[in-house]
Structure formats: structure tokens, C-alpha cells
Short mmCIF file of C-alpha atoms and ligand atoms in Angstrom, two decimals:
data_model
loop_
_atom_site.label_atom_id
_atom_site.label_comp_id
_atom_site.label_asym_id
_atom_site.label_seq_id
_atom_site.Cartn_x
_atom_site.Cartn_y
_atom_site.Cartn_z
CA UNK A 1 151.21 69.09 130.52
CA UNK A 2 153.39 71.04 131.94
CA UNK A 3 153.67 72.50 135.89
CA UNK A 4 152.88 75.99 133.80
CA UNK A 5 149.94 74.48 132.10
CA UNK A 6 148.60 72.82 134.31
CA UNK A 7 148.51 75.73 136.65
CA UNK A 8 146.89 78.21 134.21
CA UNK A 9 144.66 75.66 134.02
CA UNK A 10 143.34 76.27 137.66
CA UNK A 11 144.13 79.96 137.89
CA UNK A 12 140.09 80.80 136.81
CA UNK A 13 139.01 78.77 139.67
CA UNK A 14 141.41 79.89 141.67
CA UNK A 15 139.71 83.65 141.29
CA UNK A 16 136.45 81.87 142.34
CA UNK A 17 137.98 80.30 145.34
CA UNK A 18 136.77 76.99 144.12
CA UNK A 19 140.09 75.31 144.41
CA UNK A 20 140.67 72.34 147.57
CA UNK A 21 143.52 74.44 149.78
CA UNK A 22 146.63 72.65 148.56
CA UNK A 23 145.76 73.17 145.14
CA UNK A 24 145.09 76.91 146.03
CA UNK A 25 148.42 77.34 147.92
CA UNK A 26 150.06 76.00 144.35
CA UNK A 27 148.24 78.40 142.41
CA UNK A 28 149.52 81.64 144.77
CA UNK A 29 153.21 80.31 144.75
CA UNK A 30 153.29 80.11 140.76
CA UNK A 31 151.44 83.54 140.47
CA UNK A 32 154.31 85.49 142.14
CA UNK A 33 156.95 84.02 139.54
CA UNK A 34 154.39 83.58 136.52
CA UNK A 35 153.68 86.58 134.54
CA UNK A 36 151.44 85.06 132.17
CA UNK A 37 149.36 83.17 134.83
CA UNK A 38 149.06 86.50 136.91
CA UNK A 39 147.96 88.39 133.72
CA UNK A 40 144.95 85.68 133.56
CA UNK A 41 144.48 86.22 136.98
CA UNK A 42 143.93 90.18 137.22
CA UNK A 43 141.77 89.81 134.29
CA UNK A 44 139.32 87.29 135.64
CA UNK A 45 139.73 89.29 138.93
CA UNK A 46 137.33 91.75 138.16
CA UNK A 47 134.81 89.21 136.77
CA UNK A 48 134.43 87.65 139.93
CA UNK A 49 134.15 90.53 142.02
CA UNK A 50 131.26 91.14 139.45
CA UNK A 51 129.59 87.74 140.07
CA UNK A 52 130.04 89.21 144.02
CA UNK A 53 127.79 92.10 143.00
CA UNK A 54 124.90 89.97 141.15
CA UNK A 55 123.93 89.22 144.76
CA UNK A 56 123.62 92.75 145.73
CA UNK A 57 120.35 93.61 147.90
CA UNK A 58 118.23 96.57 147.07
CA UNK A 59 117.77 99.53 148.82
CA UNK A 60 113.83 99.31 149.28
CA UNK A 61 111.89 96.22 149.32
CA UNK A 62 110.07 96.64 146.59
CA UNK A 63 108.12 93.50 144.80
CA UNK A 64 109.62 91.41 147.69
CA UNK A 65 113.41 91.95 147.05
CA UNK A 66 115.63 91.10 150.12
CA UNK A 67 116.37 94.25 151.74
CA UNK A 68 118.67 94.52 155.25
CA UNK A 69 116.55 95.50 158.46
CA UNK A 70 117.40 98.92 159.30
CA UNK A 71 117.62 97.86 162.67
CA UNK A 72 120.63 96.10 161.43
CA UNK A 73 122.49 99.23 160.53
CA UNK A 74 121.20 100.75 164.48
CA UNK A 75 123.09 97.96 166.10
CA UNK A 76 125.95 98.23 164.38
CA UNK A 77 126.55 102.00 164.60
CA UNK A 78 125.64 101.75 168.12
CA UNK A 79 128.14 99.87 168.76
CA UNK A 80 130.77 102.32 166.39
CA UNK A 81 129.50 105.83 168.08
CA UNK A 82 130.10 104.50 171.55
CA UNK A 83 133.91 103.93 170.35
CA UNK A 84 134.53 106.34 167.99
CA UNK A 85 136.98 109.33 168.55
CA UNK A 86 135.27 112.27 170.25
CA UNK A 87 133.80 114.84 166.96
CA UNK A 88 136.48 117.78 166.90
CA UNK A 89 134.32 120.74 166.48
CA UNK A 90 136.91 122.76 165.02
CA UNK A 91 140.17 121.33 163.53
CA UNK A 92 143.07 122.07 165.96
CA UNK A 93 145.25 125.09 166.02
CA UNK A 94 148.76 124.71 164.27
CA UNK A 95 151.50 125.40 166.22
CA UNK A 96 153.88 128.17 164.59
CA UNK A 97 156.61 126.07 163.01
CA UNK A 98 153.54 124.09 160.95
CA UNK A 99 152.61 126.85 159.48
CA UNK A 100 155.89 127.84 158.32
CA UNK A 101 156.36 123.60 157.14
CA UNK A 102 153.32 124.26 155.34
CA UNK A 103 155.06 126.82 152.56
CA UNK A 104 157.53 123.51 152.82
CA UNK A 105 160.41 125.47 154.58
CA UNK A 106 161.74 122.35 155.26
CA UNK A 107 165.03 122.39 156.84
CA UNK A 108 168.31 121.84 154.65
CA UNK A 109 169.18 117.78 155.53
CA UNK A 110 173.10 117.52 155.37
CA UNK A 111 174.44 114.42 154.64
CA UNK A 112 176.27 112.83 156.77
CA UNK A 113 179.81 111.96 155.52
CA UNK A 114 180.64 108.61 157.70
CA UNK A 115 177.78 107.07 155.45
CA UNK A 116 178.38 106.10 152.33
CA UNK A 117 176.87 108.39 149.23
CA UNK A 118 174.45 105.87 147.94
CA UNK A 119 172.54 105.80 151.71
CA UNK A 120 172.57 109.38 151.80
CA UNK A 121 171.24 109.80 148.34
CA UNK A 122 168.36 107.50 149.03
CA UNK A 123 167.91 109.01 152.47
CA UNK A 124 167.19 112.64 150.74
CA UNK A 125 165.36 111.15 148.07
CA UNK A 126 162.58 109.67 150.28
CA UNK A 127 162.74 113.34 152.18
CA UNK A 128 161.59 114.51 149.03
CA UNK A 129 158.73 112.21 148.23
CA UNK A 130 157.52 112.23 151.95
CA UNK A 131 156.87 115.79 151.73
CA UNK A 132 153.32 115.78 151.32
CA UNK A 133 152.72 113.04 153.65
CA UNK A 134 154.62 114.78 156.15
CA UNK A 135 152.26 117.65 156.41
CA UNK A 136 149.57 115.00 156.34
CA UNK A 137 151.08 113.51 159.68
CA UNK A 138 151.94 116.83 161.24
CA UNK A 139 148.21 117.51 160.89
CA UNK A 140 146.68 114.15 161.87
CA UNK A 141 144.74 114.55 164.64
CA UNK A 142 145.75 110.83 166.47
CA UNK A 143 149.18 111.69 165.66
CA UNK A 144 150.97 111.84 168.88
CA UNK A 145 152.79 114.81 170.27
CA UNK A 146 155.63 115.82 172.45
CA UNK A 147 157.19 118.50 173.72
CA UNK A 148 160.77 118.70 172.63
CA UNK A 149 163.58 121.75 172.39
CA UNK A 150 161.03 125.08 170.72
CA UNK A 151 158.79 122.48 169.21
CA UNK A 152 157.59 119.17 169.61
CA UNK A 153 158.42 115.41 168.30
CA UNK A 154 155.28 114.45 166.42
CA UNK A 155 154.80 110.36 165.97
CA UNK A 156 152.26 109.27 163.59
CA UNK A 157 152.24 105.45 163.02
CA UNK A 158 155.98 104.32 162.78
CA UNK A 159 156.71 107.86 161.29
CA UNK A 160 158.91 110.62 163.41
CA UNK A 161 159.36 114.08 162.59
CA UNK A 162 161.05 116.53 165.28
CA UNK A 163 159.55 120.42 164.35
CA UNK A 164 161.04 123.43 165.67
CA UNK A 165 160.82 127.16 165.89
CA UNK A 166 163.19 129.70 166.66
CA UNK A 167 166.41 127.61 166.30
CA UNK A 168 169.43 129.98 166.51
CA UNK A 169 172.06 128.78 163.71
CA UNK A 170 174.40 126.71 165.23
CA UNK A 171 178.35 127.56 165.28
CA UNK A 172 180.07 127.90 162.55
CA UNK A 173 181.27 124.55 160.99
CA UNK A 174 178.91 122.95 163.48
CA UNK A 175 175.50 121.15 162.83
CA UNK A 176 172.24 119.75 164.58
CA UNK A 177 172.60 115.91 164.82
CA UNK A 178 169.64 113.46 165.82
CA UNK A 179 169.92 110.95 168.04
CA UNK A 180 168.04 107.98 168.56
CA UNK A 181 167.92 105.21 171.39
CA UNK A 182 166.17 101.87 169.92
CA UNK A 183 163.86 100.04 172.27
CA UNK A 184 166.21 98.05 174.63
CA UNK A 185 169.54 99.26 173.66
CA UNK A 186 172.63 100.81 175.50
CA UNK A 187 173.88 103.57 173.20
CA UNK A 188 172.32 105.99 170.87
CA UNK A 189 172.78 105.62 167.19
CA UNK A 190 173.59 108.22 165.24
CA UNK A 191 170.68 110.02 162.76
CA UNK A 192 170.44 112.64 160.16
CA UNK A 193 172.30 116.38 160.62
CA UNK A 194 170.25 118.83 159.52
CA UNK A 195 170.37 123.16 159.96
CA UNK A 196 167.38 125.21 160.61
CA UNK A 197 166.16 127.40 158.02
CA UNK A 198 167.14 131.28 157.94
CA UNK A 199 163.73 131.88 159.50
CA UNK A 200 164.57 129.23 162.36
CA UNK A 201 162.00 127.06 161.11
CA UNK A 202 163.07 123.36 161.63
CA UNK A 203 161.14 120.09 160.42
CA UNK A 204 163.40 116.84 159.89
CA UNK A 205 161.64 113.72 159.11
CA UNK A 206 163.51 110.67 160.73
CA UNK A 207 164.58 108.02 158.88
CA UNK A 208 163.96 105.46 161.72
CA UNK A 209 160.38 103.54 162.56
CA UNK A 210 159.04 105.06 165.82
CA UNK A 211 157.86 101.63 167.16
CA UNK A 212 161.59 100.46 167.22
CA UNK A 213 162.97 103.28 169.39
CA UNK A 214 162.89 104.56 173.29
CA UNK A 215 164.27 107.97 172.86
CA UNK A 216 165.35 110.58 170.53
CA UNK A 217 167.56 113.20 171.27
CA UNK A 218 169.77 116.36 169.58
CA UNK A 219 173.12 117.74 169.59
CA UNK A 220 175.49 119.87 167.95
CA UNK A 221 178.28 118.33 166.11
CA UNK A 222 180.98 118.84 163.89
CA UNK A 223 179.56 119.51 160.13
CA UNK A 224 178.87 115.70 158.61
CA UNK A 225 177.82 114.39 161.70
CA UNK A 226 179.32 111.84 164.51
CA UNK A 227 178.93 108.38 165.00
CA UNK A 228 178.93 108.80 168.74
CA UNK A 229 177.81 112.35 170.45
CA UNK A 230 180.80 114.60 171.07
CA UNK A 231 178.66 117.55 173.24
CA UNK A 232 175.82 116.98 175.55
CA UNK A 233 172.48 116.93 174.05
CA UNK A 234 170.44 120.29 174.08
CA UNK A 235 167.37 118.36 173.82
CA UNK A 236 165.77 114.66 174.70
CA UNK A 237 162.79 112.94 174.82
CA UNK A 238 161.84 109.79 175.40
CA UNK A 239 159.24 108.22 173.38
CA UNK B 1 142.94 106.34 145.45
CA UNK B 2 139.17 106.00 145.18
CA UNK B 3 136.37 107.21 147.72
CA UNK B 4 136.66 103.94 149.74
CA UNK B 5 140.29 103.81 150.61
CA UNK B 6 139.96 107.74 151.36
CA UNK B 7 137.04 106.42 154.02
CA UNK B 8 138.75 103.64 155.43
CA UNK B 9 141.54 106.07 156.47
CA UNK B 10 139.12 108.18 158.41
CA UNK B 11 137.91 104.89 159.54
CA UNK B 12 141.57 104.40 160.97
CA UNK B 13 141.07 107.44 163.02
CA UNK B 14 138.27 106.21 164.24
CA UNK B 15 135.79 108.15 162.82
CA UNK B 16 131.93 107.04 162.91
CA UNK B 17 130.74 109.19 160.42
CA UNK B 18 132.91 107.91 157.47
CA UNK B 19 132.16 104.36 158.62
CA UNK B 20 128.61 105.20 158.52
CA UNK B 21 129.25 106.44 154.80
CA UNK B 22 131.04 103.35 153.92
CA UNK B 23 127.85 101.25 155.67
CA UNK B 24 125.33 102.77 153.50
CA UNK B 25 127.70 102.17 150.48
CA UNK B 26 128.19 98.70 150.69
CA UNK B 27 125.94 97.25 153.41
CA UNK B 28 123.66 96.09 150.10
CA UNK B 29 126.62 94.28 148.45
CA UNK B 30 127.63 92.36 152.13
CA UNK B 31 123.97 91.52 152.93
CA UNK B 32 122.99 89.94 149.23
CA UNK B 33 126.12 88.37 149.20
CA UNK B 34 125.77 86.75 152.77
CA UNK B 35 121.96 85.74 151.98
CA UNK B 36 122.57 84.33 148.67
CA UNK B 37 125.36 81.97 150.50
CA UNK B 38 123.53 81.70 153.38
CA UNK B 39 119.72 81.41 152.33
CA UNK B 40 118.53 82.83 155.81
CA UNK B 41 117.64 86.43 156.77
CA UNK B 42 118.49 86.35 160.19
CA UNK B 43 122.04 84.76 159.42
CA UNK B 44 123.12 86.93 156.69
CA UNK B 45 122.77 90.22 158.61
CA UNK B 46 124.98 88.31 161.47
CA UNK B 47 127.68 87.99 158.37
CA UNK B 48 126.85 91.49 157.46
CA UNK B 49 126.93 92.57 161.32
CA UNK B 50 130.25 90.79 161.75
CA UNK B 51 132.03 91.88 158.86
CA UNK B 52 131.19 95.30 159.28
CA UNK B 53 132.59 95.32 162.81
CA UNK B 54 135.51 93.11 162.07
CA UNK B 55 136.37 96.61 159.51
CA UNK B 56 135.46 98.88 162.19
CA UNK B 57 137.64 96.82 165.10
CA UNK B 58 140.63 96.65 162.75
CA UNK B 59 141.01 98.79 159.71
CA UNK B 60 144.37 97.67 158.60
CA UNK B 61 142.90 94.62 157.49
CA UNK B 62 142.05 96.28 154.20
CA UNK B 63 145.51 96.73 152.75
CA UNK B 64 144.69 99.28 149.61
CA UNK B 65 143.05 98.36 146.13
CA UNK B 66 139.47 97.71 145.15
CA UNK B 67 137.04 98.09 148.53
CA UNK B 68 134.17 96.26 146.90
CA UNK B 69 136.08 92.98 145.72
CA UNK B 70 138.02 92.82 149.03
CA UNK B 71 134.65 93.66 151.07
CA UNK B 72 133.10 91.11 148.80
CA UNK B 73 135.83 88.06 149.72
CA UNK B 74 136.10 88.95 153.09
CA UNK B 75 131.99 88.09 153.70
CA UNK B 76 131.70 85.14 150.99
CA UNK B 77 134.99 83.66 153.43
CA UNK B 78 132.38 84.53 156.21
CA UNK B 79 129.20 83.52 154.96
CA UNK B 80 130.90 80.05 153.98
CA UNK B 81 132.55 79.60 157.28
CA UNK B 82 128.74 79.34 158.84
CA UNK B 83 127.66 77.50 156.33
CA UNK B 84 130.61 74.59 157.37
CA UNK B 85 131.23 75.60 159.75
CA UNK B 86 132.34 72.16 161.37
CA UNK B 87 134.10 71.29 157.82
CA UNK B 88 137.16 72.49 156.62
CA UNK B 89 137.69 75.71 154.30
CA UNK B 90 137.88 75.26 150.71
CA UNK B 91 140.56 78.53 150.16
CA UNK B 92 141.76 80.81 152.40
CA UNK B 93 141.03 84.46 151.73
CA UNK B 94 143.04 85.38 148.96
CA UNK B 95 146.78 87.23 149.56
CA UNK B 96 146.61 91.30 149.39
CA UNK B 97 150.31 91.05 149.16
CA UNK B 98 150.26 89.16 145.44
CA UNK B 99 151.69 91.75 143.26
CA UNK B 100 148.61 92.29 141.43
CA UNK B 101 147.50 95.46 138.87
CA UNK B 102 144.53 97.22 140.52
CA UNK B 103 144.43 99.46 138.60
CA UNK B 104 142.77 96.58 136.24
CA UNK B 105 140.17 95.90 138.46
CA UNK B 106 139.17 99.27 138.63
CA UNK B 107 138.40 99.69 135.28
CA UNK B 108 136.41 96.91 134.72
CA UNK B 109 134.78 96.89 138.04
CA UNK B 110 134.48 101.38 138.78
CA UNK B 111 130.60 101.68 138.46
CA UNK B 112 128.88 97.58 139.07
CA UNK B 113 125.52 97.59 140.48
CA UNK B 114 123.91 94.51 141.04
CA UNK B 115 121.26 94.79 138.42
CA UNK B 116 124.17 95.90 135.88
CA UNK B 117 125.69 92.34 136.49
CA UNK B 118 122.28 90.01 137.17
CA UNK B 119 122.10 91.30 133.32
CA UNK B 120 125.32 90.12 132.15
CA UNK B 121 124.90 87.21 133.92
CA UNK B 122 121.75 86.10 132.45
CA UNK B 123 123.81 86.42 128.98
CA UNK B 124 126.45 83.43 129.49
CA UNK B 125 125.26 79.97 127.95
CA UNK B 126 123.37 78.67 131.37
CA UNK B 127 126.28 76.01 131.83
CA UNK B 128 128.73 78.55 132.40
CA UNK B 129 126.87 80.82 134.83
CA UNK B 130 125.90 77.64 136.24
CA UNK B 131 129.34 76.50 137.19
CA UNK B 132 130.45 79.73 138.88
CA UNK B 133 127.39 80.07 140.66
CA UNK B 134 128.10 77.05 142.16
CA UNK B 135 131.70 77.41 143.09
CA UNK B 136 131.45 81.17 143.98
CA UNK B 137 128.11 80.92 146.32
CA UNK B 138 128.04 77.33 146.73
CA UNK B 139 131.53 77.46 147.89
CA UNK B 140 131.88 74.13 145.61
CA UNK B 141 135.51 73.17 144.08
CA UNK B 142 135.64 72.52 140.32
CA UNK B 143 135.71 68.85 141.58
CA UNK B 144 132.93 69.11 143.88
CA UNK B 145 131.18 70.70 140.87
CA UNK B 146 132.29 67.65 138.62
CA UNK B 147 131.42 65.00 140.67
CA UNK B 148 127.89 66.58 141.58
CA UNK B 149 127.10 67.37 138.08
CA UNK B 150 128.45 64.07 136.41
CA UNK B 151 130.56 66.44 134.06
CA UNK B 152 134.44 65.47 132.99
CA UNK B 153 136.52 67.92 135.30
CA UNK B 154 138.36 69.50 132.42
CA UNK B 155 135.13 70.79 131.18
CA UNK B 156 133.92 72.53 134.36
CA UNK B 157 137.44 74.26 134.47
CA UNK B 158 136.64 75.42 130.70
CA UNK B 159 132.86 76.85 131.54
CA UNK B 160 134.52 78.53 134.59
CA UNK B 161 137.43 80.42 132.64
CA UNK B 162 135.22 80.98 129.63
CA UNK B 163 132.46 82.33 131.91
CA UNK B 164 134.30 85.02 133.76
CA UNK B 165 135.90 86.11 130.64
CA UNK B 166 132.67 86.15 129.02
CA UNK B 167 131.64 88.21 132.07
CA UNK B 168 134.35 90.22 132.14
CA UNK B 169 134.07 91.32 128.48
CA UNK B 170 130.52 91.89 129.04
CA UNK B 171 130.67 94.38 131.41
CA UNK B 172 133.35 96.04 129.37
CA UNK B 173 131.30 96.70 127.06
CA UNK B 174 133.70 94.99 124.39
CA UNK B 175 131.29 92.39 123.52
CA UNK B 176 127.74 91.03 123.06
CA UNK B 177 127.12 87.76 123.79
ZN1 ZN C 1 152.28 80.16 134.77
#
């Protein structure tokens, strides 16, 4: 028999989680190269998650079925209520400039010329797709909030957006560059330009994971960006 | 993405009342589950207790996919801990990072109730539903199950795989048996 055979061989129990641990850890390594033995996988998948349900209690004890103690479901949520987030009566205001990102006025990302094309066509592209999720975050009430330059810096998870209002165009042949200062680092690296929209509406989605950085900061550059700020910043926050 | 996943990001932000939805919605499937492993009322609603917290103390833990199979693995792992619980594991909890098609699952698997399934159970040749019974609530290997049952190994490998595709294709509705 073959390694191949003698794997697919096992993959059913594997499903079941009736394999000893060191056949089971042989199993998972041949699934992620093994198309074949993954396809018999995901199908018996399902059937075991059904053999899961057979043991399913009812809801009423009726004839003597086994039923859970409502009692049971007291303690628990006890327990949940008593650390749960405070019940927002109403859901929260929106500042301006997320009611304006709601119509998607998303401010024009430039690319930035000292990266290459390929980085800045993959940067845009997930700009695109985050759209929706974006708004999500803005909204999210655990998402945390500070006050930057006419808006805020909004971090939700490792995402970062910076949102503004009322940004005055910058000079011509000049654009707004982000900055950002990674957790335990000496100089600022350089982010995304970007230009407010006509209506001064400004959301830019950073590329960079929240949890990895100290600070975040703007300035106004040449048009395609800096690799090292060349004006003071008008705006900084630390995270 | 299906009610569960929608709940379990409420859950995330901490909110009771979509746990409490989620409770009601599968407290039935952890608590049969955990007393047909565990044979004992008072233990199984510890399993249920504990699994149900362990969701509510960290979320992230369910990483996307079907709620009831991974809600399902993550109290049979629990129930069988107790049960030996000064013996070794037989499998860890299965990866949620194998690259595996969901969306598979949730065909087969969109509306199971547990007397949906008792049914097709009771429709494999007893041998079969016999052998997974064993390994799946027993927490038996296929050589546990051979040596206890005095049958060749090869053959309790066959009654397993034909059994859950039997099962499968049952509750598909693609065959009878
Ligand atoms: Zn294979």
C-alpha cells in the first residue's frame, strides 16, 4: 500500500476522532497536500457532525427524555450579564465625516511613486474590497476612538482608519501623507498619500495592523509621497 | 455567513443577549452530546456549563464555518477529557486552519435535528452504527474498537467509512438504505 493509501484508509476515522494522536497528526499533514484525501474528508465531515446531533436533548422532558435543568442556563447567564457590555439604548450618534463615508466619499488614495506599481496596485485593490467593512468598523461600538486633526483615528481590532472633516485642499502639487511609528521603533515609516474629497470629507484606511504601531501621524508632502517627512506634521497621535 | 457566525460576532462585543440566543440554540446539542459521553446528569451540564463559558470568555476560538460541528467537537473533546481524564487524549481537536470546503458541510448539515438523524441512524446495518458509536461517544480508536470487539482492524475501518457515507447520503436525501 502506498503512504496515499494507506492514509485514505484512516481519513474516515480520522473525522470521528478515533485515530491514536500520532496517527492523527499523519492524517492532518497529508490532508493539506492531498486533494483526494481532503475531498473524502469534507464529505464524511458532515456525517459526523450528524452522528454529533443524534445525541441532541429535547426541549421538554417529555416520556422521560434527558432535558438540561433550567437552572443550568440561570448560572450561566448570570455569570454572562454581570460581564457583558453595558445595553446601548440608542445606537451612538455619527460624527459628521461618517455620514458623508457612508455615501462612500472615500477620499482619492494616491499612490505613492517610491513604491513599486505592483504594491500600490494591491494596496488600492484591498481599499476597494474593505469598503464595506470599513463602515462596519467606523460604526462598531468597541471600536476605539481618538481625537486626531477635524476628526478622529478610529482602531477596530488591528484595523486603522484616520476620518476627517473640513480638510482644506492642500497646496498645489502637494499631498496628505500618513505616518506611522511601529511599537518600539526610532523613526516613522512612511504610509499612504491621500487628498480629501471636494467636500473635505477624508477617510483613509491604513494599510498597517494597529497592534504593531505607537503612533500615527500626518503631513503634507510633495505629490507621490516621501520616504522620510519633509514638513512638520499638522497632526499626531499616539496610539 | 449563517445566523451563528452573525451571533458569535455580537458575542465578540460582548453582548449577552446574542449569547443568550446562541444558548437556547444549541444548549440541547452540547448537553445530549456531553450526557451521552458522559452518562451522568450532573456532569454533562458541567461540560455544557464549561463550554458555554469557554465561548463566552473567548470568542475567537470559533474561527468561521459550521457553529454546530465546531460546537459539537469542542464538547465531545470536553466530555472525553472527564471521562480520562488521568489518561491521555486520543486526538486533539481538529485544525480550523485545514483548508477545508464549508460550504459542503452546510449543505448536508443546514437543517439536522436530533430526531432527523436518530432516524438515519437506525437505518445503517447495526455493525456500522455500531462502530461509530463507539469511536465517536466512546472516544474508542478503530484499534480500541478491534481489539474490544475481536474484529480484523481493516474491517472496522470499512464499517466506519461505509457508515458515515451511508449517513451522509441519508440525510441527503440521495438514498434509501
Ligand atoms: Zn491522499
Amino acid at each position: 500500500m502506498s503512504a496515499h493509501e494507506e492514509l485514505l484508509d484512516n481519513v474516515a476515522a480520522y473525522a470521528l476522532g478515533a485515530l491514536p494522536p500520532s496517527d492523527a497528526a499523519g492524517v492532518e499533514r497529508h490532508l493539506r497536500t492531498c486533494a483526494e484525501c481532503r475531498r473524502e474528508y469534507e464529505s464524511l465531515r458532515p456525517a459526523v457532525t450528524a452522528v454529533a446531533y443524534s445525541a441532541e436533548a429535547c426541549e421538554t422532558a417529555e416520556s422521560g427524555a434527558a432535558v438540561a435543568s433550567p437552572l443550568l442556563k440561570s448560572r450561566i447567564m448570570r455569570k454572562v450579564r454581570a460581564e457583558a457590555a453595558p445595553r446601548r439604548l440608542a445606537p451612538p450618534a455619527w460624527p459628521a465625516y461618517l455620514a458623508a463615508a457612508a455615501c462612500l466619499a472615500l477620499a482619492t488614495v494616491t499612490g505613492l511613486q517610491n513604491l513599486s506599481l505592483n504594491d500600490r496596485l494591491n494596496r488600492e485593490r484591498a481599499q476597494t474590497t474593505q469598503q464595506v467593512k470599513e463602515l462596519a468598523d467606523l460604526a462598531a461600538p468597541d471600536s476605539k476612538r481618538m481625537p486626531f486633526h477635524h476628526g478622529e483615528v478610529v482602531m477596530h481590532g488591528p484595523r486603522l482608519y484616520i476620518a476627517m472633516h473640513d480638510m482644506p485642499m492642500p497646496p498645489r502639487g502637494k499631498v496628505y501623507q500618513a505616518w506611522t511609528l511601529a511599537k518600539g521603533a526610532k523613526r516613522v515609516a512612511p504610509s499612504m498619500t491621500f487628498m480629501p474629497k471636494a467636500s473635505g470629507t477624508t477617510l483613509v484606511a491604513l494599510p498597517e495592523a494597529a497592534t504593531t504601531l505607537a503612533a500615527v501621524a500626518i503631513s503634507v508632502e510633495p505629490e507621490g509621497g516621501s520616504l522620510q517627512p519633509t514638513s512638520k506634521p499638522i497632526a499626531l497621535v499616539a496610539l | 455567513m449563517n445566523d451563528a457566525s452573525r451571533l458569535m460576532e455580537r458575542v465578540r462585543a460582548r453582548d449577552a443577549a446574542a449569547f443568550e440566543t446562541l444558548y437556547d440554540e444549541y444548549h440541547r446539542l452540547v448537553y445530549g452530546l456531553a450526557l451521552r459521553v458522559l452518562a451522568d446528569p450532573g456532569a454533562a451540564e458541567d461540560v455544557t456549563q464549561a463550554v458555554f463559558l469557554k465561548i463566552w470568555d473567548n470568542p475567537a476560538l470559533f474561527r468561521g464555518g459550521n457553529f454546530g460541528g465546531w460546537i459539537a467537537r469542542v464538547t465531545r473533546n470536553r466530555a472525553l477529557d472527564v471521562v480520562r481524564s488521568r489518561a491521555v487524549r486520543v486526538q486533539e481537536d481538529v485544525p480550523e486552519s485545514l483548508p477545508v470546503d464549508e460550504s459542503l458541510e452546510e449543505t448536508v448539515i443546514a437543517n439536522l435535528d436530533g430526531a432527523r438523524v436518530r432516524d438515519a441512524l437506525e437505518r445503517l446495518p447495526r455493525e456500522q452504527r455500531e462502530a461509530i458509536e463507539l469511536g465517536f461517544f466512546g472516544g474508542a480508536t478503530q484499534e480500541d474498537i478491534a481489539r474490544e470487539t475481536g474484529i480484523p482492524l481493516g474491517t472496522v475501518k470499512t464499517r466506519i467509512r461505509m457508515g458515515l457515507r451511508k449517513l451522509r447520503n441519508v440525510l441527503e436525501g440521495v438514498v434509501t438504505v
